[in-house]
Short mmCIF file of C-alpha atoms (C1' of nucleotides) in Angstrom, two decimals:
data_model
loop_
_atom_site.label_atom_id
_atom_site.label_comp_id
_atom_site.label_asym_id
_atom_site.label_seq_id
_atom_site.Cartn_x
_atom_site.Cartn_y
_atom_site.Cartn_z
CA MET A 225 257.89 58.05 -66.62
CA PRO A 226 258.84 60.49 -69.31
CA GLU A 227 258.73 58.38 -72.45
CA PHE A 228 257.68 59.27 -75.99
CA PRO A 229 254.16 60.58 -75.19
CA GLU A 230 255.38 62.70 -72.27
CA VAL A 231 258.43 64.18 -73.97
CA GLU A 232 256.46 64.79 -77.18
CA THR A 233 253.81 66.65 -75.14
CA ILE A 234 256.52 68.80 -73.56
CA LYS A 235 258.04 69.45 -76.97
CA LYS A 236 254.73 70.68 -78.37
CA GLY A 237 254.20 72.98 -75.40
CA LEU A 238 257.71 74.39 -75.52
CA THR A 239 257.43 74.96 -79.26
CA LYS A 240 254.24 76.94 -78.79
CA TYR A 241 255.60 79.18 -76.05
CA LEU A 242 259.35 79.42 -76.63
CA VAL A 243 259.93 79.85 -80.35
CA GLY A 244 260.96 83.42 -81.17
CA ARG A 245 261.70 84.30 -77.56
CA THR A 246 265.04 85.63 -76.33
CA ILE A 247 267.00 84.20 -73.42
CA GLU A 248 268.03 87.09 -71.18
CA GLY A 249 269.61 85.24 -68.30
CA VAL A 250 270.36 81.87 -66.72
CA LYS A 251 270.48 81.13 -63.02
CA ILE A 252 272.22 77.88 -62.16
CA GLY A 253 271.53 76.46 -58.70
CA ILE A 254 273.20 73.09 -59.20
CA PRO A 255 276.16 73.25 -61.60
CA LYS A 256 276.10 69.50 -62.28
CA LEU A 257 272.80 69.89 -64.13
CA PHE A 258 274.04 72.56 -66.54
CA ALA A 259 277.09 71.80 -68.67
CA GLY A 260 278.18 74.96 -70.43
CA VAL A 261 278.49 78.67 -69.80
CA PRO A 262 275.55 81.10 -69.62
CA LYS A 263 277.09 83.54 -72.09
CA ASP A 264 276.71 80.96 -74.86
CA VAL A 265 272.93 81.18 -74.59
CA ILE A 266 272.28 84.68 -73.28
CA GLY A 267 271.01 87.06 -75.95
CA ALA A 268 270.09 84.20 -78.28
CA LYS A 269 266.66 83.68 -79.78
CA ILE A 270 264.96 80.30 -79.66
CA LYS A 271 264.56 78.91 -83.18
CA ASP A 272 262.80 75.62 -82.63
CA VAL A 273 262.47 72.60 -80.38
CA GLU A 274 263.20 69.02 -81.39
CA ARG A 275 262.60 65.68 -79.73
CA HIS A 276 264.72 62.60 -80.35
CA GLY A 277 263.66 59.58 -78.33
CA LYS A 278 263.24 60.88 -74.79
CA GLY A 279 265.70 63.72 -75.39
CA LEU A 280 264.94 67.37 -76.20
CA ILE A 281 266.92 69.93 -78.18
CA ILE A 282 266.26 73.66 -78.09
CA ASN A 283 268.00 75.25 -81.08
CA LEU A 284 269.18 78.84 -80.73
CA SER A 285 269.82 81.61 -83.26
CA ASN A 286 273.52 81.86 -82.37
CA GLY A 287 274.50 78.42 -83.61
CA ASN A 288 274.24 76.79 -80.19
CA SER A 289 271.66 74.39 -78.82
CA LEU A 290 270.42 73.32 -75.43
CA ALA A 291 270.40 69.53 -75.31
CA ILE A 292 268.16 68.34 -72.49
CA HIS A 293 267.26 65.04 -70.87
CA ILE A 294 264.76 65.15 -68.01
CA LYS A 295 265.32 61.50 -67.02
CA LEU A 296 262.92 60.43 -64.27
CA THR A 297 261.90 63.53 -62.43
CA GLY A 298 262.84 66.58 -64.49
CA GLN A 299 260.30 69.23 -65.40
CA LEU A 300 260.50 72.04 -67.94
CA VAL A 301 257.86 74.55 -66.95
CA TYR A 302 257.13 77.79 -68.75
CA ASP A 303 255.56 80.76 -66.99
CA GLY A 304 254.70 84.09 -68.55
CA PRO A 305 251.95 86.63 -69.19
CA ASP A 306 250.76 84.68 -72.23
CA VAL A 307 249.88 81.54 -70.26
CA PRO A 308 246.07 81.23 -70.29
CA LYS A 309 244.35 81.90 -66.97
CA THR A 310 242.57 78.57 -67.27
CA VAL A 311 245.82 76.60 -66.95
CA GLN A 312 245.88 74.58 -63.72
CA ARG A 313 249.49 74.12 -62.75
CA SER A 314 250.03 70.96 -60.70
CA LYS A 315 249.73 71.71 -56.99
CA VAL A 316 251.22 68.36 -56.00
CA ARG A 317 254.18 68.24 -58.37
CA ILE A 318 255.10 71.93 -58.53
CA GLY A 319 253.37 74.10 -55.95
CA THR A 320 254.90 77.53 -56.32
CA LEU A 321 257.51 78.67 -58.86
CA PRO A 322 260.32 78.75 -58.37
CA ASN A 323 260.39 75.97 -55.78
CA LYS A 324 263.25 74.23 -53.98
CA PHE A 325 263.81 71.95 -56.97
CA SER A 326 264.12 74.77 -59.53
CA HIS A 327 267.81 74.13 -60.14
CA VAL A 328 268.15 75.97 -63.44
CA ILE A 329 266.09 79.03 -64.31
CA PHE A 330 266.06 80.74 -67.71
CA THR A 331 264.87 84.34 -67.76
CA LEU A 332 263.22 85.19 -71.07
CA ASP A 333 262.00 88.42 -72.63
CA LYS A 334 258.50 89.82 -71.98
CA GLY A 335 258.69 88.93 -68.31
CA SER A 336 258.56 85.19 -68.81
CA THR A 337 260.59 82.33 -67.38
CA LEU A 338 261.50 78.72 -68.10
CA TYR A 339 262.14 76.58 -65.02
CA TYR A 340 264.07 73.34 -64.93
CA ASN A 341 262.93 71.49 -61.80
CA ASP A 342 264.43 68.14 -60.84
CA PRO A 343 264.08 66.67 -57.33
CA ARG A 344 266.34 63.72 -58.06
CA ARG A 345 268.83 65.63 -60.17
CA PHE A 346 269.16 62.82 -62.70
CA GLY A 347 268.62 64.98 -65.73
CA TRP A 348 270.99 67.24 -67.63
CA ILE A 349 271.15 70.34 -69.78
CA LYS A 350 274.14 70.74 -72.09
CA VAL A 351 275.10 73.71 -74.22
CA VAL A 352 276.60 72.50 -77.49
CA LYS A 353 277.01 73.76 -81.03
CA THR A 354 273.91 72.81 -83.01
CA THR A 355 276.07 70.87 -85.44
CA GLU A 356 277.57 68.86 -82.57
CA VAL A 357 274.39 67.70 -80.84
CA GLY A 358 274.50 64.44 -82.73
CA ASN A 359 277.90 63.70 -81.24
CA LEU A 360 276.67 63.68 -77.66
CA PRO A 361 276.77 60.07 -76.44
CA PHE A 362 273.05 59.97 -75.75
CA PHE A 363 271.96 61.21 -79.19
CA LYS A 364 274.71 59.38 -81.02
CA GLY A 365 273.62 56.00 -79.68
CA LEU A 366 269.92 56.54 -80.21
CA GLY A 367 268.07 54.00 -82.34
CA PRO A 368 265.25 54.86 -84.77
CA GLU A 369 262.05 56.48 -83.53
CA PHE A 370 259.31 53.94 -83.08
CA ASN A 371 256.99 56.15 -85.11
CA ASP A 372 259.38 56.08 -88.06
CA LEU A 373 259.40 52.29 -88.21
CA THR A 374 257.47 50.19 -90.66
CA ILE A 375 256.28 46.77 -89.57
CA GLU A 376 259.05 45.29 -91.70
CA LYS A 377 261.80 47.27 -89.95
CA PHE A 378 260.23 46.58 -86.58
CA ALA A 379 260.13 42.85 -87.27
CA LYS A 380 263.77 42.92 -88.34
CA ILE A 381 264.84 44.59 -85.08
CA LEU A 382 262.90 42.05 -83.03
CA SER A 383 264.45 39.13 -84.83
CA SER A 384 267.96 40.47 -84.28
CA SER A 385 268.22 39.38 -80.65
CA LYS A 386 267.10 36.73 -78.23
CA ILE A 387 266.96 39.21 -75.38
CA ALA A 388 263.61 39.39 -73.53
CA ILE A 389 261.13 41.31 -75.67
CA LYS A 390 260.42 43.86 -72.96
CA GLN A 391 264.09 44.68 -72.55
CA LEU A 392 264.50 45.06 -76.28
CA LEU A 393 261.58 47.48 -76.47
CA MET A 394 263.16 49.60 -73.74
CA ASP A 395 266.65 49.56 -75.25
CA GLN A 396 267.02 53.09 -76.64
CA LYS A 397 269.84 51.98 -78.90
CA ARG A 398 267.52 49.65 -80.79
CA ILE A 399 264.26 51.62 -80.73
CA SER A 400 263.93 55.03 -79.10
CA GLY A 401 261.06 56.39 -77.07
CA ILE A 402 259.64 53.36 -75.25
CA GLY A 403 260.06 53.15 -71.47
CA ASN A 404 258.70 51.00 -68.70
CA ILE A 405 255.06 52.07 -68.67
CA TYR A 406 254.35 51.75 -72.38
CA ALA A 407 256.46 48.58 -72.69
CA ASN A 408 254.36 46.89 -70.00
CA ASP A 409 251.08 48.13 -71.43
CA SER A 410 251.82 47.29 -75.06
CA LEU A 411 252.92 43.75 -74.17
CA TYR A 412 249.75 43.24 -72.16
CA ASP A 413 247.64 44.64 -74.98
CA SER A 414 249.23 42.28 -77.49
CA LYS A 415 249.09 39.30 -75.07
CA ILE A 416 252.83 38.68 -75.19
CA ALA A 417 254.82 37.59 -72.11
CA PRO A 418 257.48 40.21 -71.22
CA ASP A 419 260.24 37.63 -70.85
CA LYS A 420 259.63 35.96 -74.18
CA ALA A 421 262.72 35.95 -76.41
CA ALA A 422 262.39 38.81 -78.91
CA ASN A 423 263.37 36.64 -81.86
CA SER A 424 260.79 34.00 -80.99
CA LEU A 425 257.74 36.14 -81.74
CA SER A 426 255.61 34.92 -84.62
CA SER A 427 254.85 37.38 -87.39
CA THR A 428 251.31 37.63 -86.00
CA GLU A 429 252.73 38.59 -82.61
CA GLN A 430 255.12 41.07 -84.17
CA LYS A 431 252.23 42.81 -85.89
CA ALA A 432 250.07 42.73 -82.76
CA LEU A 433 252.87 44.28 -80.70
CA PHE A 434 253.57 46.92 -83.36
CA ASN A 435 249.90 47.93 -83.34
CA SER A 436 249.71 47.84 -79.53
CA ILE A 437 252.65 50.20 -79.16
CA LYS A 438 250.99 52.59 -81.60
CA LYS A 439 247.80 52.29 -79.60
CA VAL A 440 249.30 52.93 -76.13
CA PHE A 441 251.43 55.79 -77.46
CA GLY A 442 248.24 57.28 -78.88
CA GLU A 443 246.46 56.87 -75.55
CA GLY A 444 249.44 58.40 -73.74
CA LEU A 445 249.30 61.47 -75.98
CA LYS A 446 245.53 61.69 -75.68
CA TYR A 447 245.72 61.84 -71.88
CA GLY A 448 248.61 64.30 -71.92
CA GLY A 449 251.19 61.81 -70.64
CA SER A 450 251.56 59.91 -67.40
CA SER A 451 252.10 61.84 -64.14
CA GLU A 452 252.44 58.96 -61.71
CA LEU A 453 255.85 60.30 -60.69
CA ASN A 454 256.85 63.86 -61.40
CA TYR A 455 255.93 64.51 -65.02
CA VAL A 456 254.06 67.67 -65.97
CA ASN A 457 253.68 69.35 -69.38
CA ALA A 458 255.39 72.57 -70.46
CA LEU A 459 252.85 74.67 -68.58
CA GLY A 460 253.08 72.55 -65.45
CA GLU A 461 249.83 70.65 -65.91
CA ASP A 462 249.43 67.00 -64.86
CA GLY A 463 248.83 64.29 -67.41
CA SER A 464 246.31 61.57 -66.65
CA TYR A 465 247.53 58.42 -68.41
CA GLN A 466 248.46 57.04 -64.98
CA ASP A 467 244.71 56.62 -64.43
CA HIS A 468 244.35 54.72 -67.68
CA THR A 469 247.26 52.27 -67.72
CA LEU A 470 246.36 48.80 -68.91
CA ILE A 471 248.60 46.92 -66.50
CA TYR A 472 251.43 49.16 -65.25
CA GLY A 473 251.20 49.43 -61.45
CA LYS A 474 248.23 47.05 -61.28
CA GLN A 475 249.76 44.09 -59.48
CA GLY A 476 247.24 42.29 -57.28
CA THR A 477 244.24 43.42 -59.32
CA LYS A 478 242.26 41.21 -61.70
CA CYS A 479 243.04 40.98 -65.39
CA LYS A 480 240.17 42.58 -67.32
CA ARG A 481 240.35 39.85 -69.93
CA ASP A 482 240.33 36.64 -67.92
CA GLY A 483 240.15 37.59 -64.25
CA SER A 484 243.57 36.22 -63.28
CA THR A 485 245.56 38.09 -60.66
CA ILE A 486 248.14 40.41 -62.21
CA LYS A 487 251.69 39.68 -61.10
CA LYS A 488 254.74 41.87 -60.65
CA THR A 489 258.29 40.66 -61.17
CA TYR A 490 261.60 42.28 -62.06
CA LEU A 491 263.13 41.97 -65.48
CA GLY A 492 266.46 43.65 -66.06
CA GLY A 493 265.98 45.30 -62.67
CA ARG A 494 262.77 47.01 -63.77
CA GLY A 495 259.25 46.51 -62.50
CA THR A 496 257.39 44.20 -64.85
CA TYR A 497 253.64 43.64 -64.73
CA PHE A 498 251.85 40.84 -66.52
CA CYS A 499 248.87 38.54 -66.56
CA PRO A 500 250.26 35.01 -66.05
CA THR A 501 247.49 33.38 -68.07
CA CYS A 502 246.72 35.51 -71.10
CA GLN A 503 250.23 36.78 -71.94
CA LYS A 504 252.12 34.00 -73.65
"C1'" DT B 454 264.11 53.95 -41.10
"C1'" DG B 455 265.00 51.64 -44.90
"C1'" DA B 456 263.09 49.87 -49.12
"C1'" DT B 457 261.49 51.61 -53.49
"C1'" DA B 458 261.07 53.91 -58.08
"C1'" DT B 459 263.53 54.37 -62.88
"C1'" DG B 460 266.52 56.22 -67.76
"C1'" DT B 461 270.92 56.00 -68.82
"C1'" DT B 462 275.75 54.86 -68.31
"C1'" DA B 463 279.55 52.24 -66.47
"C1'" DT B 464 281.41 48.05 -65.39
"C1'" DC B 465 281.55 43.18 -64.90
"C1'" DT B 466 280.65 38.51 -66.85
"C1'" DT B 467 279.94 35.02 -70.14
"C1'" DC C 1231 285.10 41.03 -78.86
"C1'" DA C 1232 280.39 41.48 -78.30
"C1'" DA C 1233 276.17 40.69 -76.10
"C1'" DG C 1234 274.04 40.43 -72.03
"C1'" DA C 1235 273.66 41.07 -67.05
"C1'" DT C 1236 274.20 43.83 -63.18
"C1'" DA C 1237 275.42 47.90 -60.48
"C1'" DA C 1238 275.60 52.75 -59.97
"C1'" DC C 1239 273.74 57.19 -60.04
"C1'" DA C 1240 270.39 60.58 -56.61
"C1'" DT C 1241 267.05 61.40 -53.36
"C1'" DA C 1242 262.03 62.32 -52.22
"C1'" DT C 1243 258.51 59.55 -50.71
"C1'" DC C 1244 255.83 56.01 -48.33
#
DNA sequence: TGATATGTTATCTT
DNA sequence: CAAGATAACATATC
């Protein structure tokens, strides 16, 4: 799913290709996905791109911003004459551009285009004043970035609730950026059971988990994100973390540490993978 | 054909 | 009242 490593990868790509460009037009196929009016972005230059948790913000020169959340299946794909010929756009997840899921299309200067594709239409794009982005419910409720946390702050957050540790990690209001894949993998890596009460972790476990999240985030970035569903980067390329998950999606296979069969259950309505013997 | 996937938000329950 | 639990959202895919 699009979590920190995926959205950060998109942000880097968009920054490289969009900054300094001018939006010349917007074509809206599904109005629900675009809150705002085209004239508030047309003619504006793109200043920079920010990421907060799993959300993206494209700041414009006219005082407005495009606040974007791609949720499960959104894609932001740039196409233009400056895209290197060596780029292999995903055949499986995109095919041609535009395609039948290209619900919002931004026409940019120099013959380039930014496509917002979203088969499940869960995502959103909102035009708001740059100064008001922080008032949108999603950004307003967002907890601190995992990468900004020290072990001390992290430990304090964990000890604040007896909710299952996996659910706490995925609660964007407490810590932002962690979703189902990296929550499962980091808990496996640190040998902690997903349903263990967050406030019952020892300080050794807290540190192990902190380091494991850093590690799996690093791996996610290294492999360009996880494309097991619909994620692609800003140029439409697949990531490959889905081929390197530690435990996500591996139910029925053997644990690499002790050979036990990996189980799948549901915790908070979300798929949860764990080794029943080495995660305690 | 119907069960399945999930990030966020809304609503219900304790 | 707040924290936690559960349902809803949307729809392509297997």
